[in-house]
Amino acid sequence: PSADMAAFKELLSSSKHVIAVAGAGLSAASGIPTFRGAGGMWRKYDAMSLATYIAFLSDPSRVWQFYHYRREKALAAQPNAAHIALAKFSIESIRKEIAPDATFTLITQNVDGLSTRALEAVQSALPAESSPPSQPQILEMHGRVLDVLCTSQTCGHRVTDPTSPICAALGGTEELVESGVIEPIVDKADLPRCSQCGDLARPDVVWFGELPHHIPEIDKLVDKATLCLVVGTSSMVYPAASYQKKVREQGGKVAVFNLERSQGDSEVDFLFLGPCEETIPQALGL
Ligand code: NAD
């Protein structure tokens, strides 16, 4: 693959339907640990014992402890230069009108909500009269760790973005999680409960074996994409990992932005190795 930034920029400026598929590496510079890669959390933990509904049912206290930790991390973090550049680009691409029907959509696997927060920050800094005619799009395909969902099939109440702590009993367990030992220390009765029906609540994230959000919409975007940016993902979690392959098979181009090489990199058009908080603002010119 090429590392020619000027050639990439030229391609970007003439591409009509662009998607970016992002992963944990996008938020690494914001202090949120990745899963795989250097320092990744799955080196300490077995994913199947924390990120499945079966794991949650068998030990909700342990799973909540892990997600409470990730929730606190997300709440304390700030969007970095890559989130901001992608947010600006999604606004610019609406205004620039490469073609009247040109599109750019960020499809993120991240559950930290940082891309959406970056977009809100960029939008609120715009003068009122310059707001773009349509809403820029960010699709959070694996949900959000800040949201909470009732586990009762008949209720299913969802609390979006609660700002207050959801479970005082879970506080102060950061050291345990960081040391790699998660002992269930909170009684099931003290775990977060649904505010409507009182049933056990869960983090509103997509676990292994569950269907990601926005799939029909994402499939349509992938089908028509002419350029796919792949940002900070190890491309090992499906279906997100299949999008770049699909775009290429239909004649589109793929550009990868990652700290290190990963499988499938030989089949891409551009490869920019390095921290995406540097390469993305450079590549987007923002
Ligand atoms: P991953 O941990 O498997 O891979 C992260 C990738 O990012 C690695 O390839 C690594 O080399 C790269 N990377 C690390 N720092 C980088 C940087 N500064 N710049 C560019 N690249 C960098 O993550 P994944 O592919 O997103 O898959 C993991 C799954 O875990 C996803 O489903 C996601 O929902 C979830 N997850 C989310 C978060 C989050 O919300 N921030 C964090 C961890 C995991």
Coordinates of C-alpha atoms and ligand atoms in Angstrom, one line a residue, residues 22-29 32-38 41-42 70 109-113 142 231-237 257-260 262 274-277, ligand 1:
A22 CA -13.3 3.6 13.6
G23 CA -12.2 1.5 16.5
A24 CA -10.6 1.8 19.9
G25 CA -7.3 3.3 18.6
L26 CA -9.3 6.4 17.8
S27 CA -9.8 7.0 21.5
A28 CA -6.4 5.8 22.7
A29 CA -5.0 9.3 22.9
I32 CA -9.2 5.0 26.9
P33 CA -7.5 1.6 26.8
T34 CA -7.8 -0.4 23.6
F35 CA -8.8 -4.1 23.7
R36 CA -6.1 -5.6 21.5
G37 CA -2.8 -4.0 20.5
A38 CA -0.2 -2.8 23.0
M41 CA -7.4 -4.9 28.0
W42 CA -8.0 -8.4 26.5
R70 CA -15.1 1.9 31.4
Q109 CA -17.3 0.6 17.1
N110 CA -16.4 2.7 20.1
V111 CA -18.8 2.9 23.0
D112 CA -17.3 5.9 24.7
G113 CA -19.4 8.5 22.9
H142 CA -21.8 -1.0 19.4
V231 CA -9.1 4.3 11.8
G232 CA -7.6 2.6 14.8
T233 CA -9.2 -0.8 14.6
S234 CA -7.6 -4.2 14.6
S235 CA -10.3 -5.2 12.1
M236 CA -11.0 -8.4 14.0
V237 CA -14.5 -7.8 15.2
F257 CA -4.7 4.7 9.8
N258 CA -3.2 2.6 12.5
L259 CA -0.3 2.6 15.0
E260 CA 0.9 -0.8 13.7
S262 CA -2.5 -5.6 11.1
G274 CA 1.4 6.3 13.3
P275 CA -0.9 7.7 15.9
C276 CA -4.2 8.6 14.3
E277 CA -4.5 11.8 16.4
Ligands
NAD1 P1 -8.9 -3.2 19.2 O1 -8.5 -2.9 20.6 O2 -9.1 -4.6 18.8 O3 -7.8 -2.5 18.3 C1 -7.3 -1.2 18.5 C2 -6.4 -0.9 17.3 O4 -6.1 0.5 17.4 C3 -5.1 -1.7 17.2 O5 -5.0 -2.2 15.9 C4 -4.1 -0.7 17.6 O6 -2.9 -0.9 16.8 C5 -4.7 0.6 17.1 N1 -4.2 1.8 17.8 C6 -3.9 2.0 19.2 N2 -3.6 3.2 19.4 C7 -3.7 3.9 18.3 C8 -3.5 5.3 17.9 N3 -3.2 6.2 18.7 N4 -3.7 5.6 16.6 C9 -4.1 4.7 15.7 N5 -4.3 3.4 16.0 C10 -4.1 3.0 17.2 O7 -10.2 -2.3 19.0 P2 -11.4 -2.5 17.9 O8 -10.8 -2.9 16.6 O9 -12.2 -1.2 18.1 O10 -12.3 -3.7 18.5 C11 -12.6 -3.8 19.8 C12 -14.0 -3.8 20.2 O11 -14.0 -3.3 21.5 C13 -15.0 -2.9 19.5 O12 -16.1 -3.7 19.2 C14 -15.3 -1.8 20.4 O13 -16.7 -1.7 20.6 C15 -14.8 -2.2 21.7 N6 -13.9 -1.2 22.4 C16 -14.3 0.1 22.5 C17 -13.5 1.1 23.1 C18 -14.0 2.5 23.2 O14 -15.2 2.8 23.2 N7 -13.0 3.5 23.2 C19 -12.3 0.7 23.7 C20 -12.0 -0.6 23.7 C21 -12.8 -1.6 23.0

